[in-house]
Short mmCIF file of C-alpha atoms and ligand atoms in Angstrom, two decimals:
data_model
loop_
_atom_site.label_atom_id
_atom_site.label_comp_id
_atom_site.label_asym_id
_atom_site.label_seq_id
_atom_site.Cartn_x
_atom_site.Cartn_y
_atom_site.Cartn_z
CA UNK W 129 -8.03 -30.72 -35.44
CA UNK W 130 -8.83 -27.62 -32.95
CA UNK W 131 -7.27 -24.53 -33.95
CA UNK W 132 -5.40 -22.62 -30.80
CA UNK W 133 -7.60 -19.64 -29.99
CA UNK W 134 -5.84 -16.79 -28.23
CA UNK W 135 -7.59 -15.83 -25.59
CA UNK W 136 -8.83 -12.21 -24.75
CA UNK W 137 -7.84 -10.04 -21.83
CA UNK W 138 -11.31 -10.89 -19.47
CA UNK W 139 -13.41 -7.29 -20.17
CA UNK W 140 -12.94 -4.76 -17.49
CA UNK W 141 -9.45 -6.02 -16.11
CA UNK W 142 -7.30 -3.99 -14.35
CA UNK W 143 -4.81 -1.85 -16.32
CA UNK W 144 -1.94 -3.37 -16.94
CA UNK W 145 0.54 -3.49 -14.13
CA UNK W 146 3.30 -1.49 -14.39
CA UNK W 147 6.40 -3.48 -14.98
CA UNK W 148 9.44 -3.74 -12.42
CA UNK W 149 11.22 -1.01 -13.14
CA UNK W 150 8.19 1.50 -12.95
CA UNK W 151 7.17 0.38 -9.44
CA UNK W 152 10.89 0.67 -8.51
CA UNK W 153 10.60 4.33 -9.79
CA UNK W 154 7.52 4.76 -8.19
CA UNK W 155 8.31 3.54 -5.43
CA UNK W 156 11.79 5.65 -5.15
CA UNK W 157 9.71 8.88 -6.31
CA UNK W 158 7.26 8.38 -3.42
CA UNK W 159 9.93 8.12 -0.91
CA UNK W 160 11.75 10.93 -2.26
CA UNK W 161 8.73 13.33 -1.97
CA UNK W 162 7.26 12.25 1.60
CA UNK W 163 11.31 12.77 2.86
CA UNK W 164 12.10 16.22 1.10
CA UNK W 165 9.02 17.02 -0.07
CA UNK W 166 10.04 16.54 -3.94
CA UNK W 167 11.38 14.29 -6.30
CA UNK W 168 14.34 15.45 -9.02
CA UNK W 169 15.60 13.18 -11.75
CA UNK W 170 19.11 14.08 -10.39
CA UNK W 171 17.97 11.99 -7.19
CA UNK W 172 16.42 9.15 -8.58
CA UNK W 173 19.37 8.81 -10.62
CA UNK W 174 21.72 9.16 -7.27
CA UNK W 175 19.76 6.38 -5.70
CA UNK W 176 18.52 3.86 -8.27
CA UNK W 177 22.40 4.15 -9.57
CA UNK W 178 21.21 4.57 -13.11
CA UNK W 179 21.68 7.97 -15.48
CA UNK W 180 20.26 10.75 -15.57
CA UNK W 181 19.22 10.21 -19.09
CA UNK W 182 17.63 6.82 -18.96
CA UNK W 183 16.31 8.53 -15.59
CA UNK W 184 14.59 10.81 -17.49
CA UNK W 185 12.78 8.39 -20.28
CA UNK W 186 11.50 6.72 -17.60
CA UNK W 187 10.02 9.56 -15.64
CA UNK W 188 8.49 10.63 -19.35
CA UNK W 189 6.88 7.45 -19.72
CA UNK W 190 5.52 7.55 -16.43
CA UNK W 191 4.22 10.94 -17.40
CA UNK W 192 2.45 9.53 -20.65
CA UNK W 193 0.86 6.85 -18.50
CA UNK W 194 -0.79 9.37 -16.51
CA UNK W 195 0.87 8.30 -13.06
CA UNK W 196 3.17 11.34 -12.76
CA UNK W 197 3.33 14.94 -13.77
CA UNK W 198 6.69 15.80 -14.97
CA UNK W 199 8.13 19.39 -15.51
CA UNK W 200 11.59 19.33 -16.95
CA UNK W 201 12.81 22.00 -14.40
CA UNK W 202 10.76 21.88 -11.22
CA UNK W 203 10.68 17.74 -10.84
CA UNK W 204 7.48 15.87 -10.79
CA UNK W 205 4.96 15.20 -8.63
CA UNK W 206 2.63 11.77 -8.41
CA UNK W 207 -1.19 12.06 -9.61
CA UNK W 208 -3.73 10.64 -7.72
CA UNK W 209 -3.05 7.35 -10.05
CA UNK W 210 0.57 7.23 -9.51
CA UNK W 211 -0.05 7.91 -6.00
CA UNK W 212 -2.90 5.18 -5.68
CA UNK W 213 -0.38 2.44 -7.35
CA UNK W 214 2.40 3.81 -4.95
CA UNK W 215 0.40 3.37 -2.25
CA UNK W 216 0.06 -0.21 -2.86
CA UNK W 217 3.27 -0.58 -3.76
CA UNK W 218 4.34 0.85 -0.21
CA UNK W 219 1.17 -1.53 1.27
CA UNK W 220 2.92 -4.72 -0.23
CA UNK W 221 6.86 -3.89 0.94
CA UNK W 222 5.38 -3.56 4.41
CA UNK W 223 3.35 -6.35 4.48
CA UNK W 224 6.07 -8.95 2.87
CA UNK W 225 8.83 -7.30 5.17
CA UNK W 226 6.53 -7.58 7.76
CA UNK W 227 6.02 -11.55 7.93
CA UNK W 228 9.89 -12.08 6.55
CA UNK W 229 10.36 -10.44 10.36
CA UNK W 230 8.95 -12.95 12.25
CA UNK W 231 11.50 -15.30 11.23
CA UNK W 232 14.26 -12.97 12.21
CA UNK W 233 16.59 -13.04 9.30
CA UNK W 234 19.06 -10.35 8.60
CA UNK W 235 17.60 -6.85 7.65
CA UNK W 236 19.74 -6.93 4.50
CA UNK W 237 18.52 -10.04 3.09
CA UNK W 238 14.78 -9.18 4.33
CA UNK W 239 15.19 -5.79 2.38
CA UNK W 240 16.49 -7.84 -0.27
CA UNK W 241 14.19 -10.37 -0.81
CA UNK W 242 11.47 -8.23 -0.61
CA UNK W 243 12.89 -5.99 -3.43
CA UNK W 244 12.32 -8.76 -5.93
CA UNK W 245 9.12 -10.84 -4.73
CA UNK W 246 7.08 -7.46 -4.41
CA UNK W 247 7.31 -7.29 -8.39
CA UNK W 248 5.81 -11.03 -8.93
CA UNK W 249 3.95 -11.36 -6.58
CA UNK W 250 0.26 -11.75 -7.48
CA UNK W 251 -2.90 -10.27 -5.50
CA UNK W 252 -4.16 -12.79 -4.58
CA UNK W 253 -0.98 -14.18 -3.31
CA UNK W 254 -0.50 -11.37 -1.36
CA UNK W 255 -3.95 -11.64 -0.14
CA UNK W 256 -2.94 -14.83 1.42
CA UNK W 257 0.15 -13.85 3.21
CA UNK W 258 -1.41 -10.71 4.15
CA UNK W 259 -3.78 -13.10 6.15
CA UNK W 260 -1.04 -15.56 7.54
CA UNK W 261 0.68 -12.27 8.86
CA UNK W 262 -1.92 -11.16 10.72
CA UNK W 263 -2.58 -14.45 12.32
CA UNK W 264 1.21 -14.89 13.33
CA UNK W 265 0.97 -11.18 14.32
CA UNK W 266 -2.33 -12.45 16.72
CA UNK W 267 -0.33 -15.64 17.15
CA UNK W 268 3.28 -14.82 19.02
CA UNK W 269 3.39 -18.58 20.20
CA UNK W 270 3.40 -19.62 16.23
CA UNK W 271 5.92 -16.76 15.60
CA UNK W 272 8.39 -18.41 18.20
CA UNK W 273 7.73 -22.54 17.09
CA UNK W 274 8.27 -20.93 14.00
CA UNK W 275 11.94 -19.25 14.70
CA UNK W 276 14.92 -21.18 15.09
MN1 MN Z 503 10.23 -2.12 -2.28
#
């Protein structure tokens, strides 16, 4: 009889990802600061469609992981953490928007789609497809035996 070990985060992984709703947030903040140059609560809250309040606990837990600063009455601002993972964040809704382009579906359901894979979708995954869509990219003949 073999007792079930767990098994042990490997040593010197990654931090933990953030979950869904974080990179939405991040993602939102991001936006909001390279367009007017800040992000409020009052904003995210506007465009995320969720309150101010849970708005708020969100952006302060953000703030305890160390990926935003937060001052109650001036906004926040990303730290060079939150603005590495919203980089990639940014990186990976290009990239899957990118190769759901080749085979011309709607905008909406592009946008769409991407809003959900880009939170399950693993890195090396993404790796992969990052690959195929530069080879369709290099490939226009594929790009149009792929299209219908
Ligand atoms: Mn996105």
């Amino acid at each position: 009889m073999s007792e079930t070990v767990p098994s042990n985060p490997p040593t010197g992984a990654p931090k933990a990802r953030p979950t869904a709703a974080a990179e939405d947030y991040l993602e939102r903040i991001a936006a909001l600061i390279k367009t007017k140059g800040y992000a409020r609560v009052v904003d995210i809250a506007a465009e995320l469609k969720i309150s101010q309040a849970s708005v708020t606990t969100m952006v302060q837990r953000l703030d305890a992981d160390g990926l935003v600063k937060y001052e109650k009455y001036r906004g926040m601002v990303l730290t060079d953490a939150g603005e590495a993972v919203a980089a990639r964040i940014a990186h990976r809704h290009e990239l899957l928007t990118q190769l759901l382009r080749f085979f011309d579906l709607p905008e909406d359901v592009i946008f769409r789609d991407v809003e959900g894979m880009e939170h399950h979708i693993s890195g090396e995954t993404l790796d992969a497809l990052e690959r195929l869509t530069r080879h369709l990219e290099a490939n226009p003949e594929i790009v149009a035996q792929l299209r219908r």
